[in-house]
Amino acid sequence: MNIQQLKYFIEIANTKNLSAAARNLFVTQPTLSLALKKMESELRTSLFTHTDTPFQLTNTGVYLYEEGQQIVEQFDQLISDIHNMNETPTEKKKKIKLGITTLFSVQFMQEISQYLATHPHVDLVIKQDGSPHLQGLLNQDELDIGLISFPNLYPESISIEALGTSTKGYHVYVVVPEDNPLSKKKELTFKDLEGQRFSSLTTNFMLGRLLIDRAADCGYKPNIVLHNDDLQVLLHSVNKNESICILPIEYKEVGKSDNVRWIPLRDKYDYFPIGIALRKDYHVTKDIKDFIEIIKNN
């Protein structure tokens, strides 16, 4: 077992989801799955169980997770210390703090990887969360740039430039189990969803807010049985909890969604455009301009 495999294991344990861990690590899911199998073979033990919910740590998995985090932190600090010993002030990396949603990190993974490869002097720190939360961080000067969805919640301090790339936004769909009567519908409205059980994103995400606000407009409070910001966990919950979920149809290509139907949601907010967000008082450096140009090549 090497340090890279240990980092893979820790990310899987943190996300409890193989596809989400692969996205966060910028590797393919088969690569991550193979690394996990190799670790378990070398250690001659199972690190996860998959009885009720996926990727629950075994006793040995818990021990490796707790001890492994310290090892990884010490290793990363060791490498950082060595680099700092050999660097002159002019050689230190320039840090750029990027806010991006889970879906967009998948859609723009190739462009982000290209930027990292062509800008080795930049330390790109990536924060994944929902657009409302990321806009708040940008407004508080905790991020330098965001790849997020509209609407702009802080128009006085943030500007968002809409993207005219192949990826311009996402369309809102309702994910329902195949045995739910709603699965027979060709399209759905929020009024049709009254009385259903929901697995929902939190209000850190636009769709989490949309569900609460539009349900209220239709005169009801949604019965939310699970709040989670992992899209794959929500898809798993649709069948597990006999619920429905509101998600971008664009995620269907990368997520696993067996025994469910994706039905278009017809609403005035059934499409969210995306763009590049910056604070209005932010000085746009050449490295930031380069990042924006590469993103626009999507």
mmCIF file of C-alpha atoms in Angstrom:
data_model
loop_
_atom_site.group_PDB
_atom_site.id
_atom_site.type_symbol
_atom_site.label_atom_id
_atom_site.label_comp_id
_atom_site.label_asym_id
_atom_site.label_seq_id
_atom_site.Cartn_x
_atom_site.Cartn_y
_atom_site.Cartn_z
ATOM 1 C CA MET A 1 0.000 0.000 0.000
ATOM 2 C CA ASN A 2 1.365 3.416 -0.964
ATOM 3 C CA ILE A 3 0.446 6.963 0.057
ATOM 4 C CA GLN A 4 -1.628 7.534 -3.121
ATOM 5 C CA GLN A 5 -3.759 4.473 -2.415
ATOM 6 C CA LEU A 6 -4.230 5.683 1.145
ATOM 7 C CA LYS A 7 -5.433 9.069 -0.134
ATOM 8 C CA TYR A 8 -7.868 7.287 -2.458
ATOM 9 C CA PHE A 9 -9.220 5.231 0.449
ATOM 10 C CA ILE A 10 -9.702 8.303 2.664
ATOM 11 C CA GLU A 11 -11.617 10.168 -0.059
ATOM 12 C CA ILE A 12 -13.917 7.177 -0.617
ATOM 13 C CA ALA A 13 -14.528 7.022 3.141
ATOM 14 C CA ASN A 14 -15.293 10.764 3.230
ATOM 15 C CA THR A 15 -17.742 10.734 0.301
ATOM 16 C CA LYS A 16 -19.123 7.195 0.810
ATOM 17 C CA ASN A 17 -19.460 7.204 -2.947
ATOM 18 C CA LEU A 18 -17.046 5.922 -5.592
ATOM 19 C CA SER A 19 -18.084 8.251 -8.402
ATOM 20 C CA ALA A 20 -17.994 11.345 -6.157
ATOM 21 C CA ALA A 21 -14.562 10.372 -4.829
ATOM 22 C CA ALA A 22 -13.292 9.885 -8.388
ATOM 23 C CA ARG A 23 -14.516 13.349 -9.375
ATOM 24 C CA ASN A 24 -12.895 14.976 -6.343
ATOM 25 C CA LEU A 25 -9.606 13.214 -7.046
ATOM 26 C CA PHE A 26 -9.753 13.844 -10.825
ATOM 27 C CA VAL A 27 -9.298 10.159 -11.635
ATOM 28 C CA THR A 28 -11.586 7.672 -13.360
ATOM 29 C CA GLN A 29 -13.944 5.495 -11.363
ATOM 30 C CA PRO A 30 -12.321 2.236 -12.641
ATOM 31 C CA THR A 31 -8.920 3.537 -11.478
ATOM 32 C CA LEU A 32 -10.301 4.172 -8.006
ATOM 33 C CA SER A 33 -12.124 0.825 -7.867
ATOM 34 C CA LEU A 34 -8.982 -1.060 -8.913
ATOM 35 C CA ALA A 35 -6.864 0.765 -6.311
ATOM 36 C CA LEU A 36 -9.350 -0.148 -3.560
ATOM 37 C CA LYS A 37 -9.392 -3.812 -4.568
ATOM 38 C CA LYS A 38 -5.588 -3.874 -4.611
ATOM 39 C CA MET A 39 -5.453 -2.333 -1.110
ATOM 40 C CA GLU A 40 -7.890 -4.861 0.310
ATOM 41 C CA SER A 41 -5.948 -7.688 -1.338
ATOM 42 C CA GLU A 42 -2.614 -6.470 0.033
ATOM 43 C CA LEU A 43 -4.049 -5.931 3.531
ATOM 44 C CA ARG A 44 -6.018 -9.226 3.350
ATOM 45 C CA THR A 45 -9.136 -7.581 4.766
ATOM 46 C CA SER A 46 -12.296 -5.757 3.687
ATOM 47 C CA LEU A 47 -12.300 -2.025 4.328
ATOM 48 C CA PHE A 48 -15.956 -1.361 3.474
ATOM 49 C CA THR A 49 -19.302 -3.134 3.794
ATOM 50 C CA HIS A 50 -22.263 -2.603 1.463
ATOM 51 C CA THR A 51 -25.190 -4.006 3.423
ATOM 52 C CA ASP A 52 -27.739 -1.236 3.928
ATOM 53 C CA THR A 53 -25.890 1.764 2.562
ATOM 54 C CA PRO A 54 -22.797 1.733 0.319
ATOM 55 C CA PHE A 55 -19.225 2.174 1.548
ATOM 56 C CA GLN A 56 -19.643 1.819 5.289
ATOM 57 C CA LEU A 57 -16.300 1.291 7.024
ATOM 58 C CA THR A 58 -15.506 -2.062 8.619
ATOM 59 C CA ASN A 59 -13.652 -2.116 11.951
ATOM 60 C CA THR A 60 -10.318 -2.383 10.154
ATOM 61 C CA GLY A 61 -11.493 0.343 7.776
ATOM 62 C CA VAL A 62 -12.216 2.672 10.686
ATOM 63 C CA TYR A 63 -8.767 2.035 12.140
ATOM 64 C CA LEU A 64 -7.037 2.630 8.789
ATOM 65 C CA TYR A 65 -9.102 5.789 8.223
ATOM 66 C CA GLU A 66 -8.258 7.312 11.622
ATOM 67 C CA GLU A 67 -4.565 6.443 11.520
ATOM 68 C CA GLY A 68 -4.243 7.030 7.775
ATOM 69 C CA GLN A 69 -5.439 10.632 7.977
ATOM 70 C CA GLN A 70 -2.574 11.460 10.310
ATOM 71 C CA ILE A 71 -0.079 9.715 8.029
ATOM 72 C CA VAL A 72 -1.322 11.601 4.951
ATOM 73 C CA GLU A 73 -1.238 14.934 6.778
ATOM 74 C CA GLN A 74 2.308 14.270 7.999
ATOM 75 C CA PHE A 75 3.415 13.156 4.536
ATOM 76 C CA ASP A 76 1.910 16.218 2.811
ATOM 77 C CA GLN A 77 3.474 18.499 5.426
ATOM 78 C CA LEU A 78 6.846 16.790 4.895
ATOM 79 C CA ILE A 79 6.691 17.372 1.138
ATOM 80 C CA SER A 80 5.578 20.969 1.665
ATOM 81 C CA ASP A 81 8.429 21.605 4.102
ATOM 82 C CA ILE A 82 10.995 20.204 1.686
ATOM 83 C CA HIS A 83 9.618 22.325 -1.158
ATOM 84 C CA ASN A 84 9.694 25.437 1.007
ATOM 85 C CA MET A 85 13.307 24.762 1.986
ATOM 86 C CA ASN A 86 14.357 24.723 -1.658
ATOM 87 C CA GLU A 87 12.162 27.529 -2.981
ATOM 88 C CA THR A 88 13.092 31.140 -3.342
ATOM 89 C CA PRO A 89 10.224 33.620 -2.771
ATOM 90 C CA THR A 90 9.781 34.027 -6.538
ATOM 91 C CA GLU A 91 9.308 30.262 -6.995
ATOM 92 C CA LYS A 92 6.394 29.863 -4.598
ATOM 93 C CA LYS A 93 3.131 28.917 -6.224
ATOM 94 C CA LYS A 94 0.387 31.460 -6.758
ATOM 95 C CA LYS A 95 -2.835 30.361 -5.083
ATOM 96 C CA ILE A 96 -6.186 30.637 -6.833
ATOM 97 C CA LYS A 97 -9.314 29.664 -4.873
ATOM 98 C CA LEU A 98 -11.996 28.283 -7.200
ATOM 99 C CA GLY A 99 -15.593 27.570 -6.210
ATOM 100 C CA ILE A 100 -17.401 24.999 -8.364
ATOM 101 C CA THR A 101 -20.405 22.698 -8.058
ATOM 102 C CA THR A 102 -20.158 18.901 -8.225
ATOM 103 C CA LEU A 103 -21.881 18.761 -11.619
ATOM 104 C CA PHE A 104 -19.697 21.469 -13.135
ATOM 105 C CA SER A 105 -16.515 19.836 -11.843
ATOM 106 C CA VAL A 106 -17.465 16.791 -13.929
ATOM 107 C CA GLN A 107 -18.483 18.792 -16.979
ATOM 108 C CA PHE A 108 -15.341 20.938 -16.929
ATOM 109 C CA MET A 109 -12.890 18.308 -15.656
ATOM 110 C CA GLN A 110 -10.960 18.252 -18.940
ATOM 111 C CA GLU A 111 -10.518 22.037 -18.963
ATOM 112 C CA ILE A 112 -9.472 22.126 -15.288
ATOM 113 C CA SER A 113 -6.939 19.346 -15.905
ATOM 114 C CA GLN A 114 -5.613 21.251 -18.915
ATOM 115 C CA TYR A 115 -5.177 24.382 -16.823
ATOM 116 C CA LEU A 116 -3.327 22.503 -14.088
ATOM 117 C CA ALA A 117 -1.013 20.926 -16.682
ATOM 118 C CA THR A 118 -0.214 24.239 -18.375
ATOM 119 C CA HIS A 119 0.084 26.308 -15.185
ATOM 120 C CA PRO A 120 2.319 24.319 -12.806
ATOM 121 C CA HIS A 121 3.161 27.525 -10.927
ATOM 122 C CA VAL A 122 -0.486 27.865 -9.798
ATOM 123 C CA ASP A 123 -1.908 26.148 -6.725
ATOM 124 C CA LEU A 124 -5.574 25.759 -7.706
ATOM 125 C CA VAL A 125 -7.562 25.233 -4.503
ATOM 126 C CA ILE A 126 -10.987 23.843 -5.401
ATOM 127 C CA LYS A 127 -14.035 24.245 -3.161
ATOM 128 C CA GLN A 128 -17.067 22.147 -4.199
ATOM 129 C CA ASP A 129 -20.521 23.149 -2.990
ATOM 130 C CA GLY A 130 -23.813 24.574 -4.211
ATOM 131 C CA SER A 131 -24.039 27.867 -6.109
ATOM 132 C CA PRO A 132 -25.777 29.870 -3.327
ATOM 133 C CA HIS A 133 -23.137 28.837 -0.793
ATOM 134 C CA LEU A 134 -20.269 29.508 -3.223
ATOM 135 C CA GLN A 135 -21.680 32.939 -4.061
ATOM 136 C CA GLY A 136 -21.689 33.703 -0.344
ATOM 137 C CA LEU A 137 -18.035 32.670 -0.027
ATOM 138 C CA LEU A 138 -17.138 34.789 -3.046
ATOM 139 C CA ASN A 139 -18.983 37.749 -1.558
ATOM 140 C CA GLN A 140 -17.006 37.280 1.689
ATOM 141 C CA ASP A 141 -13.698 37.308 -0.229
ATOM 142 C CA GLU A 142 -13.051 33.635 0.600
ATOM 143 C CA LEU A 143 -12.927 32.640 -3.078
ATOM 144 C CA ASP A 144 -11.228 34.258 -6.075
ATOM 145 C CA ILE A 145 -13.488 32.928 -8.817
ATOM 146 C CA GLY A 146 -16.582 30.768 -9.150
ATOM 147 C CA LEU A 147 -18.032 28.524 -11.832
ATOM 148 C CA ILE A 148 -21.642 28.659 -10.697
ATOM 149 C CA SER A 149 -25.259 28.917 -11.777
ATOM 150 C CA PHE A 150 -27.536 31.930 -11.910
ATOM 151 C CA PRO A 151 -29.347 33.816 -10.435
ATOM 152 C CA ASN A 152 -26.866 36.272 -8.974
ATOM 153 C CA LEU A 153 -27.689 36.550 -5.266
ATOM 154 C CA TYR A 154 -25.187 39.390 -4.660
ATOM 155 C CA PRO A 155 -25.526 41.725 -7.668
ATOM 156 C CA GLU A 156 -23.976 44.670 -5.817
ATOM 157 C CA SER A 157 -20.676 42.894 -5.191
ATOM 158 C CA ILE A 158 -20.491 39.993 -7.676
ATOM 159 C CA SER A 159 -20.649 39.874 -11.464
ATOM 160 C CA ILE A 160 -21.462 36.649 -13.337
ATOM 161 C CA GLU A 161 -20.566 36.295 -17.016
ATOM 162 C CA ALA A 162 -22.820 33.763 -18.744
ATOM 163 C CA LEU A 163 -20.996 31.012 -20.598
ATOM 164 C CA GLY A 164 -21.598 30.639 -24.324
ATOM 165 C CA THR A 165 -19.845 27.273 -24.422
ATOM 166 C CA SER A 166 -21.191 23.810 -25.224
ATOM 167 C CA THR A 167 -22.131 23.642 -21.522
ATOM 168 C CA LYS A 168 -24.403 26.632 -20.913
ATOM 169 C CA GLY A 169 -26.516 25.444 -17.990
ATOM 170 C CA TYR A 170 -28.624 22.591 -16.676
ATOM 171 C CA HIS A 171 -32.238 21.448 -17.046
ATOM 172 C CA VAL A 172 -34.321 20.442 -14.043
ATOM 173 C CA TYR A 173 -35.879 16.957 -13.973
ATOM 174 C CA VAL A 174 -37.783 14.918 -11.416
ATOM 175 C CA VAL A 175 -36.311 11.496 -10.611
ATOM 176 C CA VAL A 176 -39.002 9.008 -9.550
ATOM 177 C CA PRO A 177 -38.986 5.234 -8.853
ATOM 178 C CA GLU A 178 -40.416 3.144 -11.679
ATOM 179 C CA ASP A 179 -43.229 1.910 -9.426
ATOM 180 C CA ASN A 180 -44.338 5.449 -8.508
ATOM 181 C CA PRO A 181 -47.527 6.482 -10.391
ATOM 182 C CA LEU A 182 -45.751 9.700 -11.416
ATOM 183 C CA SER A 183 -43.396 7.606 -13.577
ATOM 184 C CA LYS A 184 -46.178 7.315 -16.173
ATOM 185 C CA LYS A 185 -46.189 11.095 -16.712
ATOM 186 C CA LYS A 186 -44.404 12.681 -19.670
ATOM 187 C CA GLU A 187 -43.756 15.863 -17.682
ATOM 188 C CA LEU A 188 -44.435 17.161 -14.178
ATOM 189 C CA THR A 189 -45.153 20.438 -12.409
ATOM 190 C CA PHE A 190 -44.632 21.337 -8.763
ATOM 191 C CA LYS A 191 -48.382 20.992 -8.246
ATOM 192 C CA ASP A 192 -48.131 17.353 -9.390
ATOM 193 C CA LEU A 193 -45.506 16.718 -6.697
ATOM 194 C CA GLU A 194 -47.725 17.618 -3.737
ATOM 195 C CA GLY A 195 -47.994 14.761 -1.221
ATOM 196 C CA GLN A 196 -44.783 13.060 -2.360
ATOM 197 C CA ARG A 197 -41.769 12.161 -0.199
ATOM 198 C CA PHE A 198 -38.632 14.047 -1.241
ATOM 199 C CA SER A 199 -34.904 13.361 -1.101
ATOM 200 C CA SER A 200 -33.482 16.828 -1.591
ATOM 201 C CA LEU A 201 -30.360 18.911 -1.912
ATOM 202 C CA THR A 202 -29.928 21.413 0.921
ATOM 203 C CA THR A 203 -30.466 25.142 0.476
ATOM 204 C CA ASN A 204 -26.745 25.436 -0.279
ATOM 205 C CA PHE A 205 -27.884 24.485 -3.791
ATOM 206 C CA MET A 206 -30.260 26.284 -6.145
ATOM 207 C CA LEU A 207 -32.441 23.184 -6.526
ATOM 208 C CA GLY A 208 -32.744 22.795 -2.755
ATOM 209 C CA ARG A 209 -34.091 26.333 -2.561
ATOM 210 C CA LEU A 210 -36.258 25.837 -5.636
ATOM 211 C CA LEU A 211 -38.148 22.923 -4.090
ATOM 212 C CA ILE A 212 -39.022 24.834 -0.924
ATOM 213 C CA ASP A 213 -39.901 28.114 -2.658
ATOM 214 C CA ARG A 214 -41.997 26.698 -5.518
ATOM 215 C CA ALA A 215 -43.817 24.215 -3.258
ATOM 216 C CA ALA A 216 -44.779 27.173 -1.028
ATOM 217 C CA ASP A 217 -46.026 29.027 -4.119
ATOM 218 C CA CYS A 218 -48.244 26.001 -4.822
ATOM 219 C CA GLY A 219 -49.584 26.009 -1.258
ATOM 220 C CA TYR A 220 -47.773 23.116 0.382
ATOM 221 C CA LYS A 221 -44.663 22.279 2.389
ATOM 222 C CA PRO A 222 -42.623 19.433 0.886
ATOM 223 C CA ASN A 223 -42.174 16.284 2.971
ATOM 224 C CA ILE A 224 -38.376 15.995 2.831
ATOM 225 C CA VAL A 225 -37.213 12.629 4.227
ATOM 226 C CA LEU A 226 -33.524 13.151 3.378
ATOM 227 C CA HIS A 227 -31.297 16.194 2.949
ATOM 228 C CA ASN A 228 -27.939 15.484 1.289
ATOM 229 C CA ASP A 229 -25.629 17.368 -1.075
ATOM 230 C CA ASP A 230 -24.192 14.238 -2.732
ATOM 231 C CA LEU A 231 -26.126 13.662 -5.944
ATOM 232 C CA GLN A 232 -25.400 9.929 -5.984
ATOM 233 C CA VAL A 233 -26.649 9.529 -2.418
ATOM 234 C CA LEU A 234 -29.890 11.237 -3.449
ATOM 235 C CA LEU A 235 -30.319 8.868 -6.390
ATOM 236 C CA HIS A 236 -29.754 5.895 -4.086
ATOM 237 C CA SER A 237 -32.333 7.316 -1.672
ATOM 238 C CA VAL A 238 -35.066 7.532 -4.329
ATOM 239 C CA ASN A 239 -35.610 3.763 -4.223
ATOM 240 C CA LYS A 240 -34.351 3.178 -0.677
ATOM 241 C CA ASN A 241 -36.707 5.754 0.871
ATOM 242 C CA GLU A 242 -39.511 5.537 -1.720
ATOM 243 C CA SER A 243 -39.020 9.198 -2.494
ATOM 244 C CA ILE A 244 -38.573 11.486 -5.476
ATOM 245 C CA CYS A 245 -35.789 13.943 -6.190
ATOM 246 C CA ILE A 246 -35.199 17.089 -8.243
ATOM 247 C CA LEU A 247 -31.868 16.969 -10.100
ATOM 248 C CA PRO A 248 -30.162 18.237 -13.273
ATOM 249 C CA ILE A 249 -30.731 15.815 -16.173
ATOM 250 C CA GLU A 250 -27.108 16.450 -17.158
ATOM 251 C CA TYR A 251 -26.027 14.368 -14.150
ATOM 252 C CA LYS A 252 -27.725 11.265 -15.591
ATOM 253 C CA GLU A 253 -24.767 10.691 -17.933
ATOM 254 C CA VAL A 254 -22.299 10.298 -15.062
ATOM 255 C CA GLY A 255 -24.486 9.096 -12.187
ATOM 256 C CA LYS A 256 -25.894 5.643 -11.550
ATOM 257 C CA SER A 257 -29.684 5.658 -11.535
ATOM 258 C CA ASP A 258 -31.230 2.173 -11.814
ATOM 259 C CA ASN A 259 -34.980 1.509 -11.616
ATOM 260 C CA VAL A 260 -35.924 5.182 -11.869
ATOM 261 C CA ARG A 261 -37.319 7.522 -14.486
ATOM 262 C CA TRP A 262 -36.122 11.052 -15.247
ATOM 263 C CA ILE A 263 -39.132 13.232 -16.083
ATOM 264 C CA PRO A 264 -38.918 16.868 -17.265
ATOM 265 C CA LEU A 265 -40.088 19.460 -14.750
ATOM 266 C CA ARG A 266 -42.198 22.151 -16.380
ATOM 267 C CA ASP A 267 -41.744 25.355 -14.400
ATOM 268 C CA LYS A 268 -40.623 28.936 -14.883
ATOM 269 C CA TYR A 269 -37.389 27.880 -13.169
ATOM 270 C CA ASP A 270 -36.763 24.608 -15.015
ATOM 271 C CA TYR A 271 -33.450 25.798 -16.497
ATOM 272 C CA PHE A 272 -30.466 27.406 -14.782
ATOM 273 C CA PRO A 273 -27.749 29.056 -16.918
ATOM 274 C CA ILE A 274 -24.194 29.001 -15.606
ATOM 275 C CA GLY A 275 -21.348 31.491 -15.705
ATOM 276 C CA ILE A 276 -18.029 32.654 -14.338
ATOM 277 C CA ALA A 277 -18.375 34.743 -11.188
ATOM 278 C CA LEU A 278 -15.930 37.342 -9.856
ATOM 279 C CA ARG A 279 -16.112 40.025 -7.214
ATOM 280 C CA LYS A 280 -16.507 43.425 -8.822
ATOM 281 C CA ASP A 281 -13.515 44.792 -6.903
ATOM 282 C CA TYR A 282 -11.283 41.815 -7.785
ATOM 283 C CA HIS A 283 -8.095 42.380 -9.757
ATOM 284 C CA VAL A 284 -8.113 39.826 -12.564
ATOM 285 C CA THR A 285 -4.573 38.479 -12.932
ATOM 286 C CA LYS A 286 -3.145 36.851 -16.049
ATOM 287 C CA ASP A 287 -3.489 33.420 -14.438
ATOM 288 C CA ILE A 288 -7.188 34.042 -13.795
ATOM 289 C CA LYS A 289 -7.637 35.280 -17.387
ATOM 290 C CA ASP A 290 -5.938 32.119 -18.653
ATOM 291 C CA PHE A 291 -8.278 29.986 -16.544
ATOM 292 C CA ILE A 292 -11.346 31.795 -17.910
ATOM 293 C CA GLU A 293 -10.169 31.364 -21.505
ATOM 294 C CA ILE A 294 -9.606 27.633 -21.050
ATOM 295 C CA ILE A 295 -13.060 27.230 -19.450
ATOM 296 C CA LYS A 296 -14.607 29.026 -22.417
ATOM 297 C CA ASN A 297 -13.167 26.353 -24.720
ATOM 298 C CA ASN A 298 -15.534 23.748 -23.239
#
